[in-house]
mmCIF file of C-alpha atoms in Angstrom:
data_model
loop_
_atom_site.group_PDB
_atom_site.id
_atom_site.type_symbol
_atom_site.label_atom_id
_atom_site.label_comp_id
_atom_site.label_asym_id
_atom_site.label_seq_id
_atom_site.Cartn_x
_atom_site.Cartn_y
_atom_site.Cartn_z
ATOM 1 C CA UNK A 1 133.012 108.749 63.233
ATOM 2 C CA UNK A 2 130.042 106.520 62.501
ATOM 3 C CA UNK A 3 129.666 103.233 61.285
ATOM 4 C CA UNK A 4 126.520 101.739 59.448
ATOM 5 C CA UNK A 5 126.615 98.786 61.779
ATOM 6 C CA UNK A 6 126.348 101.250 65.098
ATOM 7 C CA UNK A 7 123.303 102.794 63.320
ATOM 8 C CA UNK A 8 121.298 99.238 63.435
ATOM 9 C CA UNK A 9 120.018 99.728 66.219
ATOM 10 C CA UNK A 10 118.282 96.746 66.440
ATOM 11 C CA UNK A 11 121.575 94.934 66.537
ATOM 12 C CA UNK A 12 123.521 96.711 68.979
ATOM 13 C CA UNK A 13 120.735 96.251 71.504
ATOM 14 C CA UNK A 14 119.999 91.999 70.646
ATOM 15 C CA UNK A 15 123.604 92.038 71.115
ATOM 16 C CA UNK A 16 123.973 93.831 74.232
ATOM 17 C CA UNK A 17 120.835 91.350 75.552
ATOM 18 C CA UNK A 18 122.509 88.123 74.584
ATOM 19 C CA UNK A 19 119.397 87.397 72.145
ATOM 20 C CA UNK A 20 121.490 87.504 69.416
ATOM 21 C CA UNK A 21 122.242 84.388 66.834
ATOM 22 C CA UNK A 22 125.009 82.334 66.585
ATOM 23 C CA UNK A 23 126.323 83.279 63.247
ATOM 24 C CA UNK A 24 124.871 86.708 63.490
ATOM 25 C CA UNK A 25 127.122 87.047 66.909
ATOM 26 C CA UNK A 26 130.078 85.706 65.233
ATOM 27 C CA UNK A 27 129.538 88.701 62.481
ATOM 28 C CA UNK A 28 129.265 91.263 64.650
ATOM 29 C CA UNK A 29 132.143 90.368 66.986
ATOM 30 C CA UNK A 30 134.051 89.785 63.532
ATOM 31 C CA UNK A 31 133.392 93.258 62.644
ATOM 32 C CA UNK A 32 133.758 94.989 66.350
ATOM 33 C CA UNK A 33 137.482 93.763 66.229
ATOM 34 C CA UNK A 34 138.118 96.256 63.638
ATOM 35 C CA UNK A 35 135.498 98.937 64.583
ATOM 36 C CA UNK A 36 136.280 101.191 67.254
ATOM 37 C CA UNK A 37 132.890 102.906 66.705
ATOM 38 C CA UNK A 38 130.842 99.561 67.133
ATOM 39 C CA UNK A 39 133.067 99.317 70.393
ATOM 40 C CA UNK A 40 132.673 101.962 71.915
ATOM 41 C CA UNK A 41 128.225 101.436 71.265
ATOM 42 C CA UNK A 42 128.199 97.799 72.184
ATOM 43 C CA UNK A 43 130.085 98.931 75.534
ATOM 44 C CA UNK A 44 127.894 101.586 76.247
ATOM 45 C CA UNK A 45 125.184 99.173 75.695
ATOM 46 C CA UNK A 46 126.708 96.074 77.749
ATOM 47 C CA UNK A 47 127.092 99.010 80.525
ATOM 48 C CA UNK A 48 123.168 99.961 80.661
ATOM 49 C CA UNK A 49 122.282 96.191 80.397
ATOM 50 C CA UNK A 50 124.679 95.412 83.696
ATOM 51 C CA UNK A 51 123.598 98.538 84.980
ATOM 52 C CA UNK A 52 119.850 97.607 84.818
ATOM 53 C CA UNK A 53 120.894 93.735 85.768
ATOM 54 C CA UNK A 54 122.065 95.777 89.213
ATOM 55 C CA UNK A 55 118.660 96.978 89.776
ATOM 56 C CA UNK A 56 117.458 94.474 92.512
ATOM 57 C CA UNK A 57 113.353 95.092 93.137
ATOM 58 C CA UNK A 58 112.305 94.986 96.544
ATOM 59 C CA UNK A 59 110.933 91.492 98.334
ATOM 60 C CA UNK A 60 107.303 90.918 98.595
ATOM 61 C CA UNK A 61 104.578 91.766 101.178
ATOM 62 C CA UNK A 62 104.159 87.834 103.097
ATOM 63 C CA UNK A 63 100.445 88.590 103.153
ATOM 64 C CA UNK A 64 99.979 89.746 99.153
ATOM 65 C CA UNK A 65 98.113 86.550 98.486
ATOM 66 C CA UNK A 66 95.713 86.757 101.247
ATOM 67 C CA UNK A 67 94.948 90.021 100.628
ATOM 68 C CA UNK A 68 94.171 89.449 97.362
ATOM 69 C CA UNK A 69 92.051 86.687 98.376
ATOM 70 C CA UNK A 70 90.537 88.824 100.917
ATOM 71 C CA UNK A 71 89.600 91.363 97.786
ATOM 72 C CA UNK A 72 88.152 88.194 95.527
ATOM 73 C CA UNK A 73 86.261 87.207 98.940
ATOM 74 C CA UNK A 74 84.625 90.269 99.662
ATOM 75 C CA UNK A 75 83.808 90.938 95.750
ATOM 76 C CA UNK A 76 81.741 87.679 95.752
ATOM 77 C CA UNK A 77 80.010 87.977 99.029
ATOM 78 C CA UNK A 78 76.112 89.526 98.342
ATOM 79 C CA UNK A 79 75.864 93.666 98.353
ATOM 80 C CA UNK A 80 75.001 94.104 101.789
ATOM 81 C CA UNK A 81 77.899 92.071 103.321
ATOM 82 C CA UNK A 82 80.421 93.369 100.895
ATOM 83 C CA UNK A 83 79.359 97.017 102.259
ATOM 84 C CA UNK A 84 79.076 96.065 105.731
ATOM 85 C CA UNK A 85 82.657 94.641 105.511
ATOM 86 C CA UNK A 86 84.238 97.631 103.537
ATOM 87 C CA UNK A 87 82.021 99.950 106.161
ATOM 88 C CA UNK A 88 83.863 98.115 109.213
ATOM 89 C CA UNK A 89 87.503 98.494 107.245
ATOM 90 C CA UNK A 90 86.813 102.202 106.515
ATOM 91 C CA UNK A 91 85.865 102.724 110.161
ATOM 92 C CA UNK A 92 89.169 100.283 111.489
ATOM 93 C CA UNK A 93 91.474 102.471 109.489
ATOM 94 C CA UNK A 94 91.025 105.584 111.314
ATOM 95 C CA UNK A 95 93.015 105.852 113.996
ATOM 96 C CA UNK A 96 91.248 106.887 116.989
ATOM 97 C CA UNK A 97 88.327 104.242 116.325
ATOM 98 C CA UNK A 98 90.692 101.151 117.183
ATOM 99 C CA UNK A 99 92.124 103.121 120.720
ATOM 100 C CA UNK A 100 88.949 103.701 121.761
ATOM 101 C CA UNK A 101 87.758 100.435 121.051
ATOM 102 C CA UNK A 102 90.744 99.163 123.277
ATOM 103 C CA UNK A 103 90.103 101.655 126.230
ATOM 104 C CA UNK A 104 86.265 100.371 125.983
ATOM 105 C CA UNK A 105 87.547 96.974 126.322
ATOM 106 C CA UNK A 106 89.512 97.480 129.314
ATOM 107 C CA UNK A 107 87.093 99.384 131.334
ATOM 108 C CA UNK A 108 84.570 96.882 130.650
ATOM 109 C CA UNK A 109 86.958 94.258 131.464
ATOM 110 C CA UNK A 110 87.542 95.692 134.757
ATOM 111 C CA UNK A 111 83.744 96.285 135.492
ATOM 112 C CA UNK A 112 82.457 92.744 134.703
ATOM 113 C CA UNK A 113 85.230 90.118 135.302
ATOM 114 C CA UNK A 114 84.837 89.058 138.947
ATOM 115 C CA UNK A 115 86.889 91.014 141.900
ATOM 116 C CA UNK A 116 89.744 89.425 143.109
ATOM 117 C CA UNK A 117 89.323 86.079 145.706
ATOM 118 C CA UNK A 118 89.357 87.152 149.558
ATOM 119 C CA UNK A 119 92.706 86.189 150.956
ATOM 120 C CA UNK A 120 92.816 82.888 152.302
ATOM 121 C CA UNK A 121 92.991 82.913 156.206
ATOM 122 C CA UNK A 122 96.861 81.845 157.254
ATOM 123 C CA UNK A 123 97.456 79.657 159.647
ATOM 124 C CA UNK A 124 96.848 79.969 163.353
ATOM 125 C CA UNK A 125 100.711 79.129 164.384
ATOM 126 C CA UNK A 126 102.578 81.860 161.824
ATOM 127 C CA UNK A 127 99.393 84.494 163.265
ATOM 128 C CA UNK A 128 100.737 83.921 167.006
ATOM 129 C CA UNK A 129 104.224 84.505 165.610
ATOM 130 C CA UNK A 130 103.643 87.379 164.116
ATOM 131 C CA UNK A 131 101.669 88.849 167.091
ATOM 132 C CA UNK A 132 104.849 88.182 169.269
ATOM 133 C CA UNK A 133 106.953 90.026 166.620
ATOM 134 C CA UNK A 134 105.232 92.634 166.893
ATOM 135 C CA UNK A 135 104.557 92.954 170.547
ATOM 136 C CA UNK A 136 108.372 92.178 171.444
ATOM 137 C CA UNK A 137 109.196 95.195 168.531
ATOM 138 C CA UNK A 138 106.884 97.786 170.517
ATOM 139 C CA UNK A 139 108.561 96.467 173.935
ATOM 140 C CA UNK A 140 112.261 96.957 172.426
ATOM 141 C CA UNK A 141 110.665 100.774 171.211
ATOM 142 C CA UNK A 142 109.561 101.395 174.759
ATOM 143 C CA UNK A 143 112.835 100.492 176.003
ATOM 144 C CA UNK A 144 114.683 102.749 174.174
ATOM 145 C CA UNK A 145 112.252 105.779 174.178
ATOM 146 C CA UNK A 146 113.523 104.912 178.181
ATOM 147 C CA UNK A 147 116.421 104.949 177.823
ATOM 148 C CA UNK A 148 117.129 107.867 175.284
ATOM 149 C CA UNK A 149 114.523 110.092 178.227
ATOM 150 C CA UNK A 150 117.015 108.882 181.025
ATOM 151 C CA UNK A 151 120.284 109.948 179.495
ATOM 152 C CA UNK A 152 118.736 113.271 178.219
ATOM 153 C CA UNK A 153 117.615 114.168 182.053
ATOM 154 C CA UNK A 154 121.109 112.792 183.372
ATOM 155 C CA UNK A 155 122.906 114.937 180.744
ATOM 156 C CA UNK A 156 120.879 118.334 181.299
ATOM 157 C CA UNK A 157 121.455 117.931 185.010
ATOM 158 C CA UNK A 158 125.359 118.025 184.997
ATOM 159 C CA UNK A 159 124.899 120.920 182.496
ATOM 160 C CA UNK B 1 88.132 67.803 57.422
ATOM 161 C CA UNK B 2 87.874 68.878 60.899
ATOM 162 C CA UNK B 3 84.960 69.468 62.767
ATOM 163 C CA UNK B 4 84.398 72.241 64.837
ATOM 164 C CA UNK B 5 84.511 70.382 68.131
ATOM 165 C CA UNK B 6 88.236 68.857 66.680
ATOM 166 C CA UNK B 7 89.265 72.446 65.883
ATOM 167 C CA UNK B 8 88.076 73.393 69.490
ATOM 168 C CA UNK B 9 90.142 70.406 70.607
ATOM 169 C CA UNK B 10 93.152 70.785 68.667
ATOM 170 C CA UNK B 11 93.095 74.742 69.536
ATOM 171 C CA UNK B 12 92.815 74.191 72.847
ATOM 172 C CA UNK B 13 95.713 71.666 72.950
ATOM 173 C CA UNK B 14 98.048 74.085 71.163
ATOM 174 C CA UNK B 15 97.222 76.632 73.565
ATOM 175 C CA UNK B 16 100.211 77.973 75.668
ATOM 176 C CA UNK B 17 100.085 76.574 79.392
ATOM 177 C CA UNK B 18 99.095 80.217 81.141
ATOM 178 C CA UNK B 19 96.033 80.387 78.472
ATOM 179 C CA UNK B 20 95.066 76.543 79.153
ATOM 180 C CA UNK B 21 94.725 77.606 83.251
ATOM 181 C CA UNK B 22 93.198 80.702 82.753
ATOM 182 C CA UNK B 23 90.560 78.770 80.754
ATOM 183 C CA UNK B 24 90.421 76.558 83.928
ATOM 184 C CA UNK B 25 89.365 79.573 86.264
ATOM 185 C CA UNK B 26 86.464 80.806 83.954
ATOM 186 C CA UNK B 27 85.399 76.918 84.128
ATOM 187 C CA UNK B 28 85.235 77.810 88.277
ATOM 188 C CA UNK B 29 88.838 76.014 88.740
ATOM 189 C CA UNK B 30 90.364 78.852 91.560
ATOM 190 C CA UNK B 31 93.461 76.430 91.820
ATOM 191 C CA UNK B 32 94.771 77.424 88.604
ATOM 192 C CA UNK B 33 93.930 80.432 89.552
ATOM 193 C CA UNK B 34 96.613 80.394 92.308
ATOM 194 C CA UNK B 35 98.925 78.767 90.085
ATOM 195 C CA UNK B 36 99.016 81.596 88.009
ATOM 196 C CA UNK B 37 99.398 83.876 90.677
ATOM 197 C CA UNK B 38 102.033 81.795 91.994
ATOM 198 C CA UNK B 39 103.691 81.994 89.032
ATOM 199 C CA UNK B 40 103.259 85.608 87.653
ATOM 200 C CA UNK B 41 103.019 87.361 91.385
ATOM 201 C CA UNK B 42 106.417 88.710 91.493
ATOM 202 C CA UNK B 43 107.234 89.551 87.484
ATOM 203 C CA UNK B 44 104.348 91.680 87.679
ATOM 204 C CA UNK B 45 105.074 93.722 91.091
ATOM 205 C CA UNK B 46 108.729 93.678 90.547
ATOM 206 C CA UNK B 47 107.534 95.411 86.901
ATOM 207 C CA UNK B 48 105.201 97.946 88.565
ATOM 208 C CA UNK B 49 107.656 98.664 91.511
ATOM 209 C CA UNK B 50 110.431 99.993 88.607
ATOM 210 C CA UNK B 51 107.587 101.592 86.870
ATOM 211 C CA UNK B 52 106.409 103.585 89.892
ATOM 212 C CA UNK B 53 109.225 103.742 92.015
ATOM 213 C CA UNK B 54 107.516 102.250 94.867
ATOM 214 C CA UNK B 55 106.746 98.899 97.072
ATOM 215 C CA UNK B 56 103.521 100.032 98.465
ATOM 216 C CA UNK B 57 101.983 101.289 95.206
ATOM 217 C CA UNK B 58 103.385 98.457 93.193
ATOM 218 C CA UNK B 59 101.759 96.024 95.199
ATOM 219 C CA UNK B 60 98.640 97.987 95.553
ATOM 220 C CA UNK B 61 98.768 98.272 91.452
ATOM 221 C CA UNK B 62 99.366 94.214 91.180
ATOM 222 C CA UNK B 63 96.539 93.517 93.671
ATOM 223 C CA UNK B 64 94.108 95.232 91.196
ATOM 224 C CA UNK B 65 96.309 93.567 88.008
ATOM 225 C CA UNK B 66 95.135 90.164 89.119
ATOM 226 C CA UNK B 67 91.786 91.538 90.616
ATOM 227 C CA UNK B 68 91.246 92.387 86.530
ATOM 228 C CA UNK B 69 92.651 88.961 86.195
ATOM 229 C CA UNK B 70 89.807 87.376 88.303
ATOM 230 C CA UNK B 71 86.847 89.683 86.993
ATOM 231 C CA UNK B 72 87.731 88.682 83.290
ATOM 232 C CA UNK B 73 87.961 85.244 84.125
ATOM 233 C CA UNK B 74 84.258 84.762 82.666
ATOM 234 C CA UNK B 75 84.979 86.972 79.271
ATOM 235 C CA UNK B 76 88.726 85.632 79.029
ATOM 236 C CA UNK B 77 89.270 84.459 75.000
ATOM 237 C CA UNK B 78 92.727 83.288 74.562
ATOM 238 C CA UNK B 79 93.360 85.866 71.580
ATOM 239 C CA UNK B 80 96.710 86.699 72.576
ATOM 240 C CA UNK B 81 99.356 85.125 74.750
ATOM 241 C CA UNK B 82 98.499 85.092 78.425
ATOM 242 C CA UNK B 83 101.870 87.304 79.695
ATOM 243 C CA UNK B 84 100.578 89.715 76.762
ATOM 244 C CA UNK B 85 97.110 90.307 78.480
ATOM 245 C CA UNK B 86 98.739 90.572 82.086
ATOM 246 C CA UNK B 87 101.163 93.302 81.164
ATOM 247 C CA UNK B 88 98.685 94.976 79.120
ATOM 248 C CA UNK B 89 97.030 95.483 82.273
ATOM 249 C CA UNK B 90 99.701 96.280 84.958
ATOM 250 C CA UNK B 91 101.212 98.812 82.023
ATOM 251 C CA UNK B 92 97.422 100.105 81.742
ATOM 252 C CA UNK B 93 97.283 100.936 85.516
ATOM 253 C CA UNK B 94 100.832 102.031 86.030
ATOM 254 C CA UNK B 95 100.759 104.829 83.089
ATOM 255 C CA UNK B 96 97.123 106.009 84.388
ATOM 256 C CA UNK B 97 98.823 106.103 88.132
ATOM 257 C CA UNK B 98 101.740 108.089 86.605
ATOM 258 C CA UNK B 99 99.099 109.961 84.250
ATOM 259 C CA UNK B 100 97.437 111.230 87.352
ATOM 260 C CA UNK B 101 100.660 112.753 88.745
ATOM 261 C CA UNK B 102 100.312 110.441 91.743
ATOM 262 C CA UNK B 103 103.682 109.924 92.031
ATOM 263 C CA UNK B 104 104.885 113.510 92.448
ATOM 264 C CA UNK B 105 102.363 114.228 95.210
ATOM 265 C CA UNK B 106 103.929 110.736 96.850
ATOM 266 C CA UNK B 107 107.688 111.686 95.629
ATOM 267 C CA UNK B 108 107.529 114.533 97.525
ATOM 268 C CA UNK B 109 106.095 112.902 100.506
ATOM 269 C CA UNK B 110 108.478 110.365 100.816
ATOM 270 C CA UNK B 111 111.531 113.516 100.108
ATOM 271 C CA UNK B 112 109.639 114.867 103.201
ATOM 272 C CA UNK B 113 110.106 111.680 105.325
ATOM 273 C CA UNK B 114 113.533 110.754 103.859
ATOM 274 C CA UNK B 115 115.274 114.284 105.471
ATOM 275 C CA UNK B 116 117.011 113.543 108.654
ATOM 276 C CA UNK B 117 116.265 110.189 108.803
ATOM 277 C CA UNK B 118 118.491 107.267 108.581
ATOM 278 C CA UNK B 119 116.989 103.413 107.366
ATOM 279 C CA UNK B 120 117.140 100.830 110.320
ATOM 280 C CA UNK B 121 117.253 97.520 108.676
ATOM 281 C CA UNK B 122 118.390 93.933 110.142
ATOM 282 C CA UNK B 123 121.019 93.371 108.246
ATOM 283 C CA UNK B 124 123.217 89.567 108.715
ATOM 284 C CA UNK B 125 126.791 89.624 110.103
ATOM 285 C CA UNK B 126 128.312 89.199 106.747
ATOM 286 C CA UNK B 127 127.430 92.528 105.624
ATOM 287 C CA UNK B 128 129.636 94.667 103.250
ATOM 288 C CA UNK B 129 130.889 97.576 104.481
ATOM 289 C CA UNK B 130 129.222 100.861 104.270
ATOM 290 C CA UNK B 131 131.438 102.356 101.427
ATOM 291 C CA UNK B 132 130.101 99.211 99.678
ATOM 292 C CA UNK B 133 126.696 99.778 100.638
ATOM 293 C CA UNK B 134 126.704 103.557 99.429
ATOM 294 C CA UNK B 135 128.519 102.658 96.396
ATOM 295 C CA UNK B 136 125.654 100.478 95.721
ATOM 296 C CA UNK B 137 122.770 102.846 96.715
ATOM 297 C CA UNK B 138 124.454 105.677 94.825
ATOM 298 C CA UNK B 139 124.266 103.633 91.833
ATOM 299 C CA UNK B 140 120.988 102.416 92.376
ATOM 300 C CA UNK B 141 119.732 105.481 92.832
ATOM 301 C CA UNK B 142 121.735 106.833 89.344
ATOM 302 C CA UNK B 143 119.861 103.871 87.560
ATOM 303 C CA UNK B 144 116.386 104.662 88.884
ATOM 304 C CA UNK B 145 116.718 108.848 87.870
ATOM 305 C CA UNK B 146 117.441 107.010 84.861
ATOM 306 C CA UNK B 147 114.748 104.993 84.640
ATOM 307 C CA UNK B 148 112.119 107.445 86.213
ATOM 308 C CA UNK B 149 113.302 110.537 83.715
ATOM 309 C CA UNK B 150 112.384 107.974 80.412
ATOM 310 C CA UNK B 151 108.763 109.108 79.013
ATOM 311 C CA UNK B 152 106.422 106.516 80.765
ATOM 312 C CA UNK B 153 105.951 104.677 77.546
ATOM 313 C CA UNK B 154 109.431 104.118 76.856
ATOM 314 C CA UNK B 155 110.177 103.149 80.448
ATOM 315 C CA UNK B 156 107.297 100.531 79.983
ATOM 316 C CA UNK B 157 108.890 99.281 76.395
ATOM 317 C CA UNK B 158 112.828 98.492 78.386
ATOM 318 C CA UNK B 159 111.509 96.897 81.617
ATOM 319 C CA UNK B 160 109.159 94.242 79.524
ATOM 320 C CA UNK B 161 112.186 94.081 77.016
ATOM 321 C CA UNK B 162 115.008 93.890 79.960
ATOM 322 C CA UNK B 163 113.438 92.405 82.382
ATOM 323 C CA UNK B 164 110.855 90.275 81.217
ATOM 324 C CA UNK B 165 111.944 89.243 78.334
ATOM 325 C CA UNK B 166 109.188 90.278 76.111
ATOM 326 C CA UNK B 167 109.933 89.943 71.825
ATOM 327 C CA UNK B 168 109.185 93.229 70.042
ATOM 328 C CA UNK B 169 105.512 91.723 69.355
ATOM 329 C CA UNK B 170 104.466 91.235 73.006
ATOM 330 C CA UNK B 171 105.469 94.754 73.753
ATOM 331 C CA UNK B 172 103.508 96.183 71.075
ATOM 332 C CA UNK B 173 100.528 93.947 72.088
ATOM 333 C CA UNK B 174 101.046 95.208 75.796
ATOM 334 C CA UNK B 175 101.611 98.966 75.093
ATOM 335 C CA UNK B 176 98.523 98.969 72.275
ATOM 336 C CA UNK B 177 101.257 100.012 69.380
ATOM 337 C CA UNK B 178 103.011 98.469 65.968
ATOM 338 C CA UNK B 179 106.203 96.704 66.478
ATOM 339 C CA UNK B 180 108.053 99.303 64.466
ATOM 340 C CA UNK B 181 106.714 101.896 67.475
ATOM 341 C CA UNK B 182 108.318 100.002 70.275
ATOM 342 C CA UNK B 183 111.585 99.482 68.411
ATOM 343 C CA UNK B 184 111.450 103.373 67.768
ATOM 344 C CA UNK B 185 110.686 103.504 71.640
ATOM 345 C CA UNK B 186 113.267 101.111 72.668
ATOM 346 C CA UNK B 187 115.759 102.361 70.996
ATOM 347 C CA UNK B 188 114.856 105.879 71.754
ATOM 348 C CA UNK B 189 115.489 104.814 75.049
ATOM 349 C CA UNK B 190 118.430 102.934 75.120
ATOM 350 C CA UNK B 191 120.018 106.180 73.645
ATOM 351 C CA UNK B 192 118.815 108.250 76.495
ATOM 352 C CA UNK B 193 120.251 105.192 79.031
ATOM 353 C CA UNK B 194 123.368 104.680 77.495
ATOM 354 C CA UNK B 195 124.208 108.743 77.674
ATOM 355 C CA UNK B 196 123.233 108.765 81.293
ATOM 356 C CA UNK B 197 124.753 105.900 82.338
ATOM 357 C CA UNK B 198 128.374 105.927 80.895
ATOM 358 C CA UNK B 199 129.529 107.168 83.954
ATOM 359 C CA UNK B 200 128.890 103.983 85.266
ATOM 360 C CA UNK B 201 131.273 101.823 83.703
#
């Protein structure tokens, strides 16, 4: 069943929005106490409008405004500029242009900064120390290759 | 009697805030130019990014809204109400985008990505649980098929109506129609909306 109010359209959806007037609100809501119809419509309308109210849009880029400015820039720069800019963006946004761009850096990095500093000589006392490291290491090694020659010749004799 | 200078005056005065600034820019005034960015930057992606269904484009539509904006800042004659002329233009650009069946090539691109892939997002401690948070996208996602399945003009008509706030008049001055078309298209719509989304009471 249908009531004449449901019909008007125009109502139903000023109510459902809250952009109703006072005294036409306090028809309606007169009238919806006694109309199931109207009920049923202005709850099926209150349900799209909390639907939609659910509806969250997404957060903005943090660089739309420079962009933009970027765009208003670049329109009012002279011809040549404004194509030698979009020219360099066009060529930026393919992919293999800015990796080879990087590789070209490093190599030329490593070609033209200056090699490494010779070490610095150390001092005389830790040299000397080292050198008797070392020397008392290859007299322990001599010992033992001895040693380990002696036992083998004692132990193949009492074979 | 007035003179014309008066009129000019007295016109100007009247003149709704938005309409005064934008009179600023084509006097060379970029601040007010920001100001109504400032002001009008997120009604006007948030509109595109339910008309198209996504961030990216939305953005990428707004960026050329208030590109428009800044071209026709030398031409701009306050003959309608500033919020009037904006969404005439972001509605302008979104039906052509949707016109051009952009958005199936780009719907089925992102159904492409979207298989076998699960959203990473920082999310704080406090965070509802995930039968809350699939509750909330299934809903979401109900109120967007919505949404999207509207013709583009009626889609157009309920998010300046819902969301912006826009009288019958604006709309029609937005969408290029009589008042009596957008109430036929609002209403129209609601219909649709309020069959498809009983379920969700």
């Amino acid at each position: 069943m249908r009531c004449p109010e449901t019909d008007n359209q125009e109502l139903l959806v000023a109510y459902g929005a809250g952009r109703l007037g006072s005294r036409e609100t306090a028809k309606l809501e007169a009238h919806l106490a006694e109309c199931e119809a109207c009920r049923v419509a202005c709850a099926a309308q209150a349900t799209v409008w909390k639907a939609l109210d659910g509806w969250e849009a997404e957060p903005l880029a943090s660089d739309f405004d420079a962009r933009l400015l970027a765009r208003i820039a670049s329109e009012e720069q002279p011809g040549w500029r404004r194509r030698w800019r979009e020219w360099l963006r066009a060529v930026a946004a393919r992919p293999a242009v800015p990796a080879f761009a990087a590789l070209f850096m490093v190599v030329a990095g490593f070609w033209l900064l200056p090699r490494g500093a010779p070490p610095e000589p150390r001092a005389d006392a830790a040299l000397v120390r080292e050198i008797e490291i070392i020397e008392a290491t290859l007299d322990d090694l001599e010992m033992v290759k001895e040693l380990s020659g002696g036992d083998r010749g004692e132990g193949a004799r009492s074979l | 009697m007035k003179t014309g200078v008066q009129q000019t005056v007295v016109g100007v005065a009247a003149l709704e805030h938005d309409a005064q600034l934008m009179l600023r820019v084509r006097e060379g005034d970029q601040a007010s130019f920001g100001l109504l960015l400032e002001k009008y930057r997120a009604p006007v992606v948030h509109f595109l990014y339910r008309m198209v269904q996504n961030q990216a484009v939305a953005e990428e539509l707004a960026q050329e809204v208030f590109l428009r904006v800044y071209r026709s800042r030398t031409s701009y004659e306050p003959a309608a109400r500033f919020t009037t002329w904006l969404f005439r233009i972001a509605t302008h650009l979104a039906l052509n985008w949707l016109r051009d069946g952009k958005h199936e090539r780009l719907q089925e691109r992102l159904d492409e990505e979207g298989e076998g892939q699960t959203v990473r997002r920082d999310v704080p401690d406090r965070r509802p649980s995930a039968e809350q948070i699939l509750l909330k996208r299934v809903r979401r996602d109900e109120i967007r098929a919505a949404i999207a399945a509207l013709p583009a003009k009626q889609r157009a008509a309920v998010l300046m109506h819902k969301y912006q706030e826009m009288d019958y008049a604006q709309i029609a001055g937005a969408l290029g129609c009589s008042e009596s078309a957008v109430k036929s298209l609002l209403f129209r719509a609601y219909e649709t909306l309020r069959a498809r989304l009983r379920r969700l009471a």
